Amino acid sequence: MTTRFTSLLALAALTGSALMFSSHAYAADPDADAAKPDGDETPPEAAKPDAPAGEAGGPDDPEKQKNAKLAADTDADSSPVELPGKTYRAVGLRYRAVIVPKFMMNLFGDGGATVVANGFGPEFTIRKDGFEYDFSLWYASYAMDPTPFKASSDGAEAWEIVQSHLKVLYITSDFLWSHEIASEFSVNYGLGAGLGFVFGDLNRTQAYPGSGANSSTGAGFLPCAGPGNAPANPSAGGQYCGNDNNHYNGYAEPSWANGGSKPIVFPWLALQTGLRWKPHRNFIARLDAGFGTSGFFLGLGADYGL
């Protein structure tokens, strides 16, 4: 009885050990999934872990990093924001309508007319911390149709018909400060200075009163064909179309260098203000206005940021 009981216990212990070994071996077997019965569910695709760093789609994916950097660089390149301490440069073109009003001409004589000189040329801008220099080489035409003109101290017989073909090549610089009023808009204010080189003809022809002429304003005066082709002026005691000078047939006034009154150089000095618009890093536009030695002016500028 004892022997049989002992044998049963040994058999039970051996069976238990075998079952424990079999269970441990199954859990450690890498091919155990292949032995799963049909119907077992596999984890959904969404549950897969993220790709390791350095592989496609991972956080260190070179292509992904390249695209992110490109997007950041594009945003930075297009931004109109100007950083403190950084110098910005631009090149472009300017246009200016210089208005010489009649009242300015009347500071030096009688008659005349308002002249609008159209000017244009390239410009180069250097800007830092809201202050800029605008250097420009620009051309302006001060053309004027035949107009009566004389010195204020002269009598009525001194009226002449004056026609201008004068042109000026300016070398100027604008010194402008800016006050920002919006992210893309600023108010400019400052001054301009430079020098203009004058060329072209200033023609003068003696004149006599036509029918209904006004001897105070010169309206209705006609150009003389030559000396003595007009009657005397009884009220002034003088003679129209006299022989006191040779201002006939479009006489060209000499320059200062040849003893005449036509200037060789002309200063450009102006106080100015305007609006500045910068919607993109590479585009700047300006609306300028001012007053100076040449009269009033309105201007436009368009520059490309370098």
XYZ file of C-alpha atoms in Angstrom, residues 147-280:
134
model
C 5.394 132.916 -72.522
C 5.670 136.702 -71.938
C 8.235 137.656 -69.289
C 10.212 140.709 -68.147
C 12.027 142.048 -65.114
C 9.706 143.725 -62.598
C 11.658 146.994 -62.748
C 11.520 147.263 -66.564
C 8.903 149.137 -68.577
C 6.277 147.671 -70.884
C 8.626 147.841 -73.887
C 10.858 145.246 -72.183
C 8.367 142.372 -72.575
C 9.874 139.349 -74.256
C 8.532 135.999 -75.360
C 10.529 133.374 -73.487
C 10.616 129.675 -74.326
C 12.459 127.105 -72.246
C 14.093 123.879 -73.394
C 16.118 123.611 -70.198
C 16.952 120.218 -68.750
C 18.621 119.294 -65.477
C 20.560 116.176 -64.484
C 20.301 115.886 -60.703
C 22.519 114.009 -58.275
C 20.610 113.974 -54.990
C 20.211 112.156 -51.705
C 17.147 111.947 -49.489
C 17.671 111.532 -45.739
C 14.492 110.027 -44.334
C 13.236 108.856 -40.971
C 10.218 106.561 -40.666
C 7.374 106.282 -38.193
C 5.472 103.000 -38.471
C 1.668 103.315 -38.547
C 0.913 99.680 -39.482
C 2.880 96.499 -40.088
C 3.433 97.411 -43.756
C 2.996 101.206 -43.747
C 5.216 104.001 -42.448
C 5.276 107.779 -42.615
C 8.540 109.185 -43.990
C 9.903 112.617 -43.167
C 13.229 114.323 -43.718
C 15.087 116.372 -46.297
C 16.773 116.126 -49.663
C 19.961 117.728 -50.924
C 21.945 117.645 -54.123
C 23.081 119.446 -57.219
C 21.654 119.757 -60.714
C 23.642 120.288 -63.907
C 21.738 122.502 -66.367
C 21.797 122.153 -70.150
C 19.504 123.025 -73.058
C 18.393 126.367 -74.509
C 16.531 129.328 -73.037
C 15.188 131.369 -75.991
C 14.220 135.053 -75.801
C 12.526 137.279 -78.386
C 11.505 140.918 -77.988
C 7.752 141.451 -78.113
C 5.203 144.132 -78.964
C 1.521 144.460 -77.928
C -1.009 142.875 -80.237
C -4.701 143.674 -80.336
C -6.115 143.810 -76.793
C -2.724 143.188 -75.151
C -2.282 143.776 -71.421
C 0.941 145.646 -70.683
C 0.772 144.677 -67.001
C 0.654 140.922 -67.486
C 2.130 140.587 -70.985
C -0.974 138.799 -72.254
C -1.487 139.417 -75.963
C 2.134 140.408 -76.702
C 3.615 139.033 -79.930
C 7.213 138.245 -80.914
C 9.051 140.859 -82.960
C 10.364 139.798 -86.360
C 13.254 142.253 -86.047
C 14.213 145.743 -84.892
C 11.716 148.538 -85.604
C 8.757 146.473 -86.797
C 6.406 147.926 -84.166
C 5.162 151.459 -83.393
C 6.542 153.564 -80.543
C 5.020 153.319 -77.086
C 3.844 156.894 -76.359
C 2.915 156.195 -72.739
C 6.312 154.728 -71.875
C 8.287 156.946 -74.188
C 10.127 153.881 -75.473
C 10.236 151.783 -78.599
C 9.026 148.193 -78.936
C 11.266 145.901 -80.962
C 14.229 148.183 -80.283
C 17.844 147.777 -81.251
C 19.187 147.870 -77.687
C 19.810 144.113 -77.896
C 19.701 141.306 -80.435
C 16.950 139.237 -78.824
C 15.246 138.195 -82.052
C 14.368 134.963 -83.815
C 14.677 132.785 -80.714
C 17.883 134.267 -79.331
C 19.545 131.658 -77.080
C 20.551 133.045 -73.694
C 24.226 132.324 -72.884
C 25.207 130.486 -69.728
C 26.988 132.004 -66.747
C 30.270 130.892 -68.238
C 29.644 133.088 -71.300
C 28.293 136.124 -69.482
C 24.606 135.214 -69.738
C 21.914 134.526 -67.161
C 21.370 130.815 -67.847
C 22.681 128.827 -64.849
C 25.225 126.053 -65.174
C 24.354 124.333 -61.889
C 21.264 124.496 -59.734
C 20.992 123.419 -56.065
C 18.381 120.915 -54.938
C 17.285 121.496 -51.342
C 13.931 120.216 -50.127
C 11.890 119.367 -47.068
C 9.786 116.304 -47.686
C 7.422 113.728 -46.298
C 5.431 110.794 -47.649
C 4.223 107.241 -47.196
C 6.258 104.044 -47.383
C 4.658 100.668 -48.186
C 6.550 97.393 -47.798
C 4.249 94.368 -48.283
C 7.142 91.968 -49.009
